[in-house]
Short mmCIF file of C-alpha atoms and ligand atoms in Angstrom, two decimals:
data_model
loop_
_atom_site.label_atom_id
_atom_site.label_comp_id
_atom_site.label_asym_id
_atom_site.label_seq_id
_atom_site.Cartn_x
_atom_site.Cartn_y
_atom_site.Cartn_z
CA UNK A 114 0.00 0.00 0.00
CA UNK A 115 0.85 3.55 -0.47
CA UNK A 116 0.06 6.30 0.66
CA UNK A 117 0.28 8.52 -1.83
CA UNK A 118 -2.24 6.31 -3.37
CA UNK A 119 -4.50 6.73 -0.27
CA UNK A 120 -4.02 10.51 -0.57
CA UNK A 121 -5.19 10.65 -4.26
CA UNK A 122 -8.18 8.62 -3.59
CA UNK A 123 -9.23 10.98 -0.66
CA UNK A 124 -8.28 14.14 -3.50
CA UNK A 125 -10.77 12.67 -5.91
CA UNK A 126 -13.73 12.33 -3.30
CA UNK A 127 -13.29 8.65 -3.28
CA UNK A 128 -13.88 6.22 -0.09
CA UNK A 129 -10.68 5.47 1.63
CA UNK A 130 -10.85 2.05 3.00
CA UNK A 131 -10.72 0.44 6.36
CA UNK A 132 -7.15 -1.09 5.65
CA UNK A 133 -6.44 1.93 4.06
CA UNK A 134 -7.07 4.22 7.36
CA UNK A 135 -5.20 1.38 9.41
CA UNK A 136 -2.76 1.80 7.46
CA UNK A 137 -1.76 5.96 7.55
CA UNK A 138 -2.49 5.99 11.29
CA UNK A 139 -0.53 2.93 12.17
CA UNK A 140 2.22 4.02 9.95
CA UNK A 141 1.93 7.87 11.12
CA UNK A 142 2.24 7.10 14.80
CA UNK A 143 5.11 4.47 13.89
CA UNK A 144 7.00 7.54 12.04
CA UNK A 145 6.58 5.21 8.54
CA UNK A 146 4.64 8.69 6.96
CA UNK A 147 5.71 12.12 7.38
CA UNK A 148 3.95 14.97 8.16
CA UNK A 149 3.83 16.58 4.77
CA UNK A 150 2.16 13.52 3.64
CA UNK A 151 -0.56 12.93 6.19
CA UNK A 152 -1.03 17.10 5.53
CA UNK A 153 -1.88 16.71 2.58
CA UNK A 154 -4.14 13.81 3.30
CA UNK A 155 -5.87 15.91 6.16
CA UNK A 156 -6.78 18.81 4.05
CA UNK A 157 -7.96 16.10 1.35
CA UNK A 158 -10.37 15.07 4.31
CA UNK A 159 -10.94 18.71 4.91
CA UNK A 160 -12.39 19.57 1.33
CA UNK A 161 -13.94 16.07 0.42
CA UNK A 162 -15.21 14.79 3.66
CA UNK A 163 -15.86 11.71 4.92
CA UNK A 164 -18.63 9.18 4.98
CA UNK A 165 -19.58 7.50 8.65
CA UNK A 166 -18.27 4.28 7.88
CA UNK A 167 -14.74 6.07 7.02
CA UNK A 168 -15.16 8.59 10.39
CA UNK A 169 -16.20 5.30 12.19
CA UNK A 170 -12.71 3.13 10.46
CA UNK A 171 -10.51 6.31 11.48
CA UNK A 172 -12.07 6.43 15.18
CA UNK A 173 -11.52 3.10 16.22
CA UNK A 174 -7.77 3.28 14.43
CA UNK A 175 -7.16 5.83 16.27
CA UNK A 176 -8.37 4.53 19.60
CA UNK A 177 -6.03 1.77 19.02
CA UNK A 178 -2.78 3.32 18.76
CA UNK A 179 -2.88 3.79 22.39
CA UNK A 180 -4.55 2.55 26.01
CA UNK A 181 -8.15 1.77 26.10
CA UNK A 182 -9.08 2.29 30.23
CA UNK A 183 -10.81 -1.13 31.08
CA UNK A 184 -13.93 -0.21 33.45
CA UNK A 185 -15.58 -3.51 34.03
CA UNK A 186 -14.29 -3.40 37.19
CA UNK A 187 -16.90 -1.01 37.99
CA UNK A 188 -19.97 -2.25 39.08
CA UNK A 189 -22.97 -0.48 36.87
CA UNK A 190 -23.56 1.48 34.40
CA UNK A 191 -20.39 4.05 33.47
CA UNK A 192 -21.02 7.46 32.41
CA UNK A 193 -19.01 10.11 30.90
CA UNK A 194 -19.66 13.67 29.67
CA UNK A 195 -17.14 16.25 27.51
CA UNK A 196 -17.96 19.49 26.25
CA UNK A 197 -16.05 21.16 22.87
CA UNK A 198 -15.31 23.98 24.78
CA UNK A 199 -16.93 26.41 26.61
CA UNK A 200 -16.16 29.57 28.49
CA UNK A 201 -17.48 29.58 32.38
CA UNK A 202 -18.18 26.16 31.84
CA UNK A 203 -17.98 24.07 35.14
CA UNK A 204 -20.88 21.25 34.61
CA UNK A 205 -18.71 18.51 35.48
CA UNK A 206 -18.34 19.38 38.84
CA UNK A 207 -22.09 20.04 39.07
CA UNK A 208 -23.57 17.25 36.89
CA UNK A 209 -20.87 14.42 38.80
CA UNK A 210 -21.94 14.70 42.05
CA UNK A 211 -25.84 15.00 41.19
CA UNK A 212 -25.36 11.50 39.35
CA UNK A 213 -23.20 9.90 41.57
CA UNK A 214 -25.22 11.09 44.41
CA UNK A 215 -28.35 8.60 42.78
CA UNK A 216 -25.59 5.71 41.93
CA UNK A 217 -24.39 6.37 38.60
CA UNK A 218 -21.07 5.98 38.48
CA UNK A 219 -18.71 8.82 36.70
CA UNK A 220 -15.55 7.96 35.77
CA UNK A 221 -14.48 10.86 33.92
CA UNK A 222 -10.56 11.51 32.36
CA UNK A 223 -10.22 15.71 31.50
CA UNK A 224 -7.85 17.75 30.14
CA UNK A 225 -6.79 21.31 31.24
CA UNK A 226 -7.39 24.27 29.48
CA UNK A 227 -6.15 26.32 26.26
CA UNK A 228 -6.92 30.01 25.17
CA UNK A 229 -10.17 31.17 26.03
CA UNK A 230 -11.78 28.25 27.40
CA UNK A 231 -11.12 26.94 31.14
CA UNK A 232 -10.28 22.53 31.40
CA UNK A 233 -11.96 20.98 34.41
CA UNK A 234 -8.21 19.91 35.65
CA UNK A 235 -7.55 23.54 36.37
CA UNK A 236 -10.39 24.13 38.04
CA UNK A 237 -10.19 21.36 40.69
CA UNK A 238 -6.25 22.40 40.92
CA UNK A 239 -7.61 25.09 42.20
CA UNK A 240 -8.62 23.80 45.39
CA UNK A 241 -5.53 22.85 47.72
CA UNK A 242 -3.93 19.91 47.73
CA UNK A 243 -6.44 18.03 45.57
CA UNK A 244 -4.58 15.58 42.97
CA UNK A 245 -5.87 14.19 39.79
CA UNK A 246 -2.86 11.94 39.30
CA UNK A 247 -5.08 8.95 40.37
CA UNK A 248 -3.09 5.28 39.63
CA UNK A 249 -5.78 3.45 37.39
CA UNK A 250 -6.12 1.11 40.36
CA UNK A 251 -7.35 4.09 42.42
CA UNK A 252 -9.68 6.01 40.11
CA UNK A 253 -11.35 2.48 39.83
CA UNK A 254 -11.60 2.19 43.51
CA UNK A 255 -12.69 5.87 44.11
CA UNK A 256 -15.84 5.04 41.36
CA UNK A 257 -16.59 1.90 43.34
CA UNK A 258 -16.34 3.61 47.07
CA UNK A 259 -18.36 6.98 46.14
CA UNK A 260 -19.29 6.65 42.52
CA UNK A 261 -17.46 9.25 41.44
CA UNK A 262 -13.64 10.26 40.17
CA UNK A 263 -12.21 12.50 37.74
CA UNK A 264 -8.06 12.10 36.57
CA UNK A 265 -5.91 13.55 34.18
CA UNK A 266 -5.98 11.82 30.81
CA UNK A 267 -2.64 10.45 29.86
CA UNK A 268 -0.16 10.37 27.28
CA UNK A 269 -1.09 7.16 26.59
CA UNK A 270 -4.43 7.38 25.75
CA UNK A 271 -5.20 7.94 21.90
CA UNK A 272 -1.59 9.00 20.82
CA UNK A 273 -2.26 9.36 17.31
CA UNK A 274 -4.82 11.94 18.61
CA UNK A 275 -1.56 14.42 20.25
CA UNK A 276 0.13 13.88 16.27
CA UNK A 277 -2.99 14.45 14.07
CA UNK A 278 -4.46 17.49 16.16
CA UNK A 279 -0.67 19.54 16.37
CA UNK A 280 -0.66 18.93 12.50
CA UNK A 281 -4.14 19.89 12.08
CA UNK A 282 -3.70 23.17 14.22
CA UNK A 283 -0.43 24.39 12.05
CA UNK A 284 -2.26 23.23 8.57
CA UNK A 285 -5.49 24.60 9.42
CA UNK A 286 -7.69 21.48 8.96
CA UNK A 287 -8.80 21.65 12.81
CA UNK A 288 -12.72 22.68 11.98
CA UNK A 289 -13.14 19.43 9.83
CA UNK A 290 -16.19 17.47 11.15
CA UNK A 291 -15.31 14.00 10.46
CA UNK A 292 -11.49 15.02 11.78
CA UNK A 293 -13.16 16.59 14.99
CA UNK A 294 -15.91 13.58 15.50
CA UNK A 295 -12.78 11.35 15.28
CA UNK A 296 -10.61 12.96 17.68
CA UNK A 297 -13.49 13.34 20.19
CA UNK A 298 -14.50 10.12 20.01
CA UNK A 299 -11.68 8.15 19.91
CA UNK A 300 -10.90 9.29 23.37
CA UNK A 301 -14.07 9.06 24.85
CA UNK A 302 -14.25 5.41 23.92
CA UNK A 303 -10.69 4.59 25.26
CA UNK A 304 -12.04 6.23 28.64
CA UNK A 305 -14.33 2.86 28.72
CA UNK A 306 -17.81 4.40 29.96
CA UNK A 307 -21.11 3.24 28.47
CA UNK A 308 -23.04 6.14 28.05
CA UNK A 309 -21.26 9.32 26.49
CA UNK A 310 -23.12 12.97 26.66
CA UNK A 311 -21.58 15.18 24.15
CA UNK A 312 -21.77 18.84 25.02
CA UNK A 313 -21.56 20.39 21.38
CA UNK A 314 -21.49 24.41 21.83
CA UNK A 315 -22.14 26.77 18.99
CA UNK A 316 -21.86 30.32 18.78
CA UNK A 317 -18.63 32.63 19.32
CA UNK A 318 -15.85 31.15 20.26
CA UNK A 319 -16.75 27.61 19.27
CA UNK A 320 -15.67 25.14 16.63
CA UNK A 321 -19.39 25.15 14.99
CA UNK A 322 -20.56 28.31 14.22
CA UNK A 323 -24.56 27.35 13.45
CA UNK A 324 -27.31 24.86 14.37
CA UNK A 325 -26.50 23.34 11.11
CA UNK A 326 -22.92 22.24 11.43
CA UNK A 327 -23.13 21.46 15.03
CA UNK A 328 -26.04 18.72 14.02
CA UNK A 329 -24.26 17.02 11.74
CA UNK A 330 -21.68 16.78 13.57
CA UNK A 331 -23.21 15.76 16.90
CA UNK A 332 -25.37 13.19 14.15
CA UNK A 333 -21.55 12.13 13.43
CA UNK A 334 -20.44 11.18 16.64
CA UNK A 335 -23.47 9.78 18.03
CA UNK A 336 -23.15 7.26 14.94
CA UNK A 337 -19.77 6.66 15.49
CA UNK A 338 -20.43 6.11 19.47
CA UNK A 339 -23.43 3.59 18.73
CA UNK A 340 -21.34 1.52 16.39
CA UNK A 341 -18.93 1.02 18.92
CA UNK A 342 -22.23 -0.51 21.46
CA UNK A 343 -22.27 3.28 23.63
CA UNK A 344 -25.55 5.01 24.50
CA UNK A 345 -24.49 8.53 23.03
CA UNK A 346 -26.26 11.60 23.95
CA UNK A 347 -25.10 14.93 22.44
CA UNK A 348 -26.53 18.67 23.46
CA UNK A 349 -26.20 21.41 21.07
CA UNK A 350 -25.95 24.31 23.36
CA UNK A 351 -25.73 27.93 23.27
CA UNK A 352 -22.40 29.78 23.77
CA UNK A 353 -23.62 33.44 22.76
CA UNK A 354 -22.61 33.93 26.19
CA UNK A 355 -20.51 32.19 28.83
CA UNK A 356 -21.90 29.65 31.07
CA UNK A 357 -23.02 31.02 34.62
CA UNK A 358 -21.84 33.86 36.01
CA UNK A 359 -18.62 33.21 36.84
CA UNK A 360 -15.14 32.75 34.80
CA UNK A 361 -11.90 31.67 36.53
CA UNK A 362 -10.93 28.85 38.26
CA UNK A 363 -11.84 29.37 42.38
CA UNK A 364 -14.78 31.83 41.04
CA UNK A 365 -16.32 28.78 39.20
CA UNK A 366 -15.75 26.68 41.75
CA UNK A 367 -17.69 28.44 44.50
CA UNK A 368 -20.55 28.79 41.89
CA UNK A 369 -20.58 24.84 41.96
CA UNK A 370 -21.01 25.12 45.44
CA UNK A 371 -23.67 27.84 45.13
CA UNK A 372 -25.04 25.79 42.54
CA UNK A 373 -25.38 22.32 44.32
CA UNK A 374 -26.57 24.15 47.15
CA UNK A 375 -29.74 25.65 44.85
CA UNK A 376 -28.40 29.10 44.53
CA UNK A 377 -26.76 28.89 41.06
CA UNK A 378 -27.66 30.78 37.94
CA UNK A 379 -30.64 29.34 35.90
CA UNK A 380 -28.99 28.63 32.64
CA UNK A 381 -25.92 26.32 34.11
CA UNK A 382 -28.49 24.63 36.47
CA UNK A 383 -30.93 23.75 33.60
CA UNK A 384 -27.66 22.71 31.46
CA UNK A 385 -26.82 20.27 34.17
CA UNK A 386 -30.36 19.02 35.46
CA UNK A 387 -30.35 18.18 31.48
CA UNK A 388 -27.58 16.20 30.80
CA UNK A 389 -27.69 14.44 34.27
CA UNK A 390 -31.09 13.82 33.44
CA UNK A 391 -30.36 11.74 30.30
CA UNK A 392 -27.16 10.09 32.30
CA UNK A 393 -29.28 8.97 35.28
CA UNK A 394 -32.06 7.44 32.81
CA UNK A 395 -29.42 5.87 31.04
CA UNK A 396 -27.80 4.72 33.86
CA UNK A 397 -31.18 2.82 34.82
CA UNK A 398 -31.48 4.67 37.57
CA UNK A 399 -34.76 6.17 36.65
CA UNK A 400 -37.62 4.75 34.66
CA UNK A 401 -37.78 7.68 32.29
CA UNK A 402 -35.85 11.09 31.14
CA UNK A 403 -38.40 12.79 32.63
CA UNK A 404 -38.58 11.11 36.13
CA UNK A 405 -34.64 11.30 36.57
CA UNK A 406 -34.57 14.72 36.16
CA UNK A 407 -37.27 15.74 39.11
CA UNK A 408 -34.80 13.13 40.54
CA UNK A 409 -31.44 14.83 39.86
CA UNK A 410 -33.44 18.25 41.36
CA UNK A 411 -34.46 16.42 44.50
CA UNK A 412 -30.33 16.18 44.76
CA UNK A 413 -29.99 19.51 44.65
CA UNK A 414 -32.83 20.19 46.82
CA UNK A 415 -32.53 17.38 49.92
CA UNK A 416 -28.38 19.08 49.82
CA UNK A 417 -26.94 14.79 48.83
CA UNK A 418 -25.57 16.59 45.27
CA UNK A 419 -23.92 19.26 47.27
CA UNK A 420 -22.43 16.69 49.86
CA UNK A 421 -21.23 14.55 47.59
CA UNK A 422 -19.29 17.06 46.12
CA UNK A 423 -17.57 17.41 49.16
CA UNK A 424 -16.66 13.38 49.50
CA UNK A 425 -15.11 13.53 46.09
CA UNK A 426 -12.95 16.66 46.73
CA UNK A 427 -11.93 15.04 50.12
CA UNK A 428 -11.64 11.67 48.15
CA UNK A 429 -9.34 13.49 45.90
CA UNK A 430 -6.97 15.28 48.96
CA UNK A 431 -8.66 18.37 48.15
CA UNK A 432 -9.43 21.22 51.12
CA UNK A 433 -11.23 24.45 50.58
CA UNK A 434 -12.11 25.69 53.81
CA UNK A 435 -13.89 28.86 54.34
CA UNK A 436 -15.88 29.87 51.02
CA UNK A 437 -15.46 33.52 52.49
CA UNK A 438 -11.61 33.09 52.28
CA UNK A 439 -11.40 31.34 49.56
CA UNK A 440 -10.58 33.67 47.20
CA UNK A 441 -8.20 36.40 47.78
CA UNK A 442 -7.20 38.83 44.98
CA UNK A 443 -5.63 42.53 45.48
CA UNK A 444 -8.26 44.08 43.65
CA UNK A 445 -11.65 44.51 41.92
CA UNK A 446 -11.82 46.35 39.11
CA UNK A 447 -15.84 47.55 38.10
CA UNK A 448 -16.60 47.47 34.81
CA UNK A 449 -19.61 49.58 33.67
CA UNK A 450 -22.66 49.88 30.73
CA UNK A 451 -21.69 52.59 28.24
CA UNK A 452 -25.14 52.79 26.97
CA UNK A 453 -28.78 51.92 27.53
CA UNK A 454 -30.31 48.86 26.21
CA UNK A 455 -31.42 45.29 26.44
CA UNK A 456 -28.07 42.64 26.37
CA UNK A 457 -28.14 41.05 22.98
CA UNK A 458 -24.85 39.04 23.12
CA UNK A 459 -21.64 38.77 25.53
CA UNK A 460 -18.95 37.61 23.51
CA UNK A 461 -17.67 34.42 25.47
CA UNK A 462 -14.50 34.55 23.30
CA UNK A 463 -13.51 38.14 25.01
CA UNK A 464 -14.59 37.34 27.93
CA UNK A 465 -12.60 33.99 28.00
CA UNK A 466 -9.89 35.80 26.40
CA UNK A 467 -9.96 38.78 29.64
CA UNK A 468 -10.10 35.67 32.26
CA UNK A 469 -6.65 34.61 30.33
CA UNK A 470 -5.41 37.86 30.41
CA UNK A 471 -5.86 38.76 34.01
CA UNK A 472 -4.26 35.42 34.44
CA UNK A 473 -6.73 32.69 34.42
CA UNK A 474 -5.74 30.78 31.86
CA UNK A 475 -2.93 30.18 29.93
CA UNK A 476 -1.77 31.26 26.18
CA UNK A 477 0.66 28.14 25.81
CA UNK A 478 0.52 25.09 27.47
CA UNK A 479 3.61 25.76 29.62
CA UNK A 480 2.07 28.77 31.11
CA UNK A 481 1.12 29.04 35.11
CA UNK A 482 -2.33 30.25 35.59
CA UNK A 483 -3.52 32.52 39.04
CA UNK A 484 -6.38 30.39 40.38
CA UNK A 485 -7.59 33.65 42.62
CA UNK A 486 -8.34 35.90 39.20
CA UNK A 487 -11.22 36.13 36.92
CA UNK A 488 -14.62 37.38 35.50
CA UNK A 489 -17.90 38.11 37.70
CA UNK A 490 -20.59 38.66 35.34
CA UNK A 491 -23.66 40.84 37.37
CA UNK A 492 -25.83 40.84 34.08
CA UNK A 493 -26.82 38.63 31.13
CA UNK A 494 -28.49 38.39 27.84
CA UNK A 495 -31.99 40.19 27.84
CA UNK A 496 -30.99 41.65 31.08
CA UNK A 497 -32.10 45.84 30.94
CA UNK A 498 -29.26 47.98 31.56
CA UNK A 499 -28.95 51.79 31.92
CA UNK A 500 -25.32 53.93 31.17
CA UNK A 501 -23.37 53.40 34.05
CA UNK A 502 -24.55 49.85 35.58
CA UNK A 503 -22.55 47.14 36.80
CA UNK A 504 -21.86 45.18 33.86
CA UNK A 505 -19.16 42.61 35.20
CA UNK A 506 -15.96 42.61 37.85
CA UNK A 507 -12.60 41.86 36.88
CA UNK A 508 -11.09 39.91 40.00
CA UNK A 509 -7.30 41.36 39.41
CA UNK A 510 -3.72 40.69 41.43
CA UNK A 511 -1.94 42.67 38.94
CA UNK A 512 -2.39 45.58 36.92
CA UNK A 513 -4.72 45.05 33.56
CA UNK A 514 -2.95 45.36 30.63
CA UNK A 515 -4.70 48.50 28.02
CA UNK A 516 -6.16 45.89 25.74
CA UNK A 517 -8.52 44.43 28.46
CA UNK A 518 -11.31 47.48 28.34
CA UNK A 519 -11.74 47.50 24.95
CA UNK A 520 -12.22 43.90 24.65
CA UNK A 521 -14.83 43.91 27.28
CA UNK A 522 -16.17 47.00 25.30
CA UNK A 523 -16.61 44.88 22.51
CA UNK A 524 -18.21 42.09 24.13
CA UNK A 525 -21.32 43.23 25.29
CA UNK A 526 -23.33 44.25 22.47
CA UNK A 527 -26.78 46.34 23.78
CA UNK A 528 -29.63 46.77 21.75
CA UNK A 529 -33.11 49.37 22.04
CA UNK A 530 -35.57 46.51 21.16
CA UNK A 531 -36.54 43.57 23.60
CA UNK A 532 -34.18 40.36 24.10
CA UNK A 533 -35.44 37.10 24.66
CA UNK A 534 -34.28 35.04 27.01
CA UNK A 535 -31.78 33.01 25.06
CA UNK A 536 -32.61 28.78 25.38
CA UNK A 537 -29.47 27.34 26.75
CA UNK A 538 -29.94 23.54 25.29
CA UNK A 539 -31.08 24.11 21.49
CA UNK A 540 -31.60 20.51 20.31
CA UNK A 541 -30.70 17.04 21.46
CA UNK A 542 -29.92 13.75 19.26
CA UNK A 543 -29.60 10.76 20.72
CA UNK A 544 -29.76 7.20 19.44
N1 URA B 1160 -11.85 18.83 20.68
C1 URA B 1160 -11.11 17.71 20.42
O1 URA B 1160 -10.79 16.94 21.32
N2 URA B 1160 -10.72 17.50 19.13
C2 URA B 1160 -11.05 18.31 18.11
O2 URA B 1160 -10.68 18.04 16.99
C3 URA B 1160 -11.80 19.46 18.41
C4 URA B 1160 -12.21 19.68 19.70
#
């Protein structure tokens, strides 16, 4: 076989085979193909597309160039969730502890975070001394003791993964659906749960920029995860805003508290109830959708969600004390409306990007992020504003640089007419 060959087939809109797939991954994580070659392949991909069987073939070679996590020795039903990326987005460490609190069991590997989105990792880094370097032997006792972990994902899961998506992000084929269904899914299956809900966010600051692309490709992986025997769930959700109120890693935690404790901001509590709905029916712990999410409320409600985030911070070393003390930063910096109007938008790219900025997150992977700084948001979309309101609060322990007013400037975008209040799930597909 060749691979030039495989490349020309791809160029002309033809099916590339099984064997054929086997063959450029297994030889590209060997260091058989170069770059330039699989390059060129990837940007074939990029214009031509794939069909489902070929995203399916390329998944599972992928998975197999590296560790698949073995859960059956986990009692139950496994669940996992990921998201594509979202800014203030902290349902993890709501949804977990409402479903493990009924019996499902989460066994969840994350990564940290890049740019203008936050990574779960960072956020429970956050809190002192918890680790995430959990020995497989221990993140499978953890899920068995209090139904609940989350680790690190390792080098060794899905290698070809770390090759393809450094390639992809210097050759620009990253916003490829069948590329990005494969990459997602590939490590969600070598993470071993049996039921998989796909957060799939659209808007600014996301891979898919309409309803329309993020379908197909949530129809994509949801295919891909049912061939492979998973119950795949995937939310299309709105990111014309961040998630929550908060941005920045202790900030978003204490809203997880507030959250689990019934005091959290409608749209991430309806994101969660969702998704842990679907997980906890899926899980069998509920005889319908419906039924598991006045269940996954009654959590919230009866305060078992809220302690059970507690048992898995503890579980995981993790301390944080006084909420009032919790976070300490040198200053607060008020930003203000420059008009009148209804909130249309709030850019969750700036406002990811200002989080990053103030030192929240980090520009390259190397990078040391402040877990103390961050973004308070005091309004939202359709929220009435007059000149001169609270808009949001920069939590600061340095000076802001002179970039970081305009780009909040250009964030909030305030309109005369009326805003509706925007839905935060806008479809689901599930199979
Ligand atoms: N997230 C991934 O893990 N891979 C992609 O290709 C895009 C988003």
């Amino acid at each position: 076989m060749r691979m030039v060959d495989i490349i020309e087939k791809k160029r002309m809109g033809e099916v590339n085979t099984q064997a054929e797939i086997d063959f450029l991954i297994n030889g590209y994580v060997a260091g058989d193909i170069p770059d330039y070659q699989i390059s060129s392949w990837l940007m074939a991909v990029f214009f031509q597309g794939m069909t489902e069987e070929e995203a399916y073939h390329l998944t599972i070679a992928m998975l197999h160039s590296g560790d698949i996590i073995d859960l059956s020795q986990i009692a139950g039903v496994k669940v996992d969730k990921h998201s594509t990326g979202g800014v203030g987005d902290k349902t993890t460490l709501v949804l977990g502890p409402i479903v493990a609190s009924v019996g499902a069991k989460l066994a969840k590997l994350s990564g940290r975070g890049l740019g203008h989105t936050g990574g779960t990792l960072d956020k429970m880094e956050s809190i002192d001394g918890l680790s995430f370097a959990l020995p497989e032997d221990k993140f499978i006792k953890q899920v068995n003791d209090i139904n609940m972990a989350v680790a690190g994902q390792t080098k060794k899961i899905v290698p070809a993964d770390k090759l393809l998506y450094a390639l992809r992000d210097v050759t620009g084929t990253v916003p490829s659906k069948p590329l990005i269904a494969s990459s997602i899914m590939s490590k969600k299956l070598a993470s071993g749960a049996d039921v998989i809900c796909l957060d799939v966010k659209i808007g600014d600051g996301a891979f898919m920029k309409t309803i329309e692309e993020a379908v197909d490709l949530s129809k994509l992986m949801v295919s891909i995860g049912s061939q492979s025997g998973k119950k795949v769930t995937a939310f299309i959700t709105n990111m014309d805003q961040p998630l929550g109120m908060t941005i920045g890693n202790r900030l978003e935690i204490k809203e997880v508290i507030e959250t689990l404790s019934g005091n959290g901001p409608n749209d991430l509590e309806t994101l969660c109830l969702d998704i842990a709905s679907y997980m906890i029916f899926y899980a069998k712990k509920a005889d319908s959708v419906e039924s598991a999410r006045i269940l996954a409320k009654e959590q919230i409600t009866n305060g078992k969600a809220l302690a059970k985030f507690y048992e898995f911070i503890e579980a995981q070393g993790g301390k944080i004390g006084d909420l009032d003390k919790f976070i300490t930063v040198k200053e607060i910096i008020p930003y203000y409306a420059k008009k009148t109007g209804y909130i249309k938008r709030i850019k969750a790219l700036n406002i990811g990007l200002v989080s990053m900025k103030l030192g929240g997150g980090r520009e390259t992977k190397e990078q040391d992020i402040d877990p103390n700084v961050g973004v308070v948001l005091h309004k939202k979309v359709s929220d009435y504003v007059k000149k001169g309101d609270l808009l949001c609060e920069l939590y600061c322990n340095k000076a802001i640089g002179s970039d970081i007013v305009p780009m909040l400037d250009d964030a909030y975008e305030l309109v005369t007419e009326v805003v509706k209040k925007p839905d935060t799930i806008l479809e689901i597909i599930t199979k």
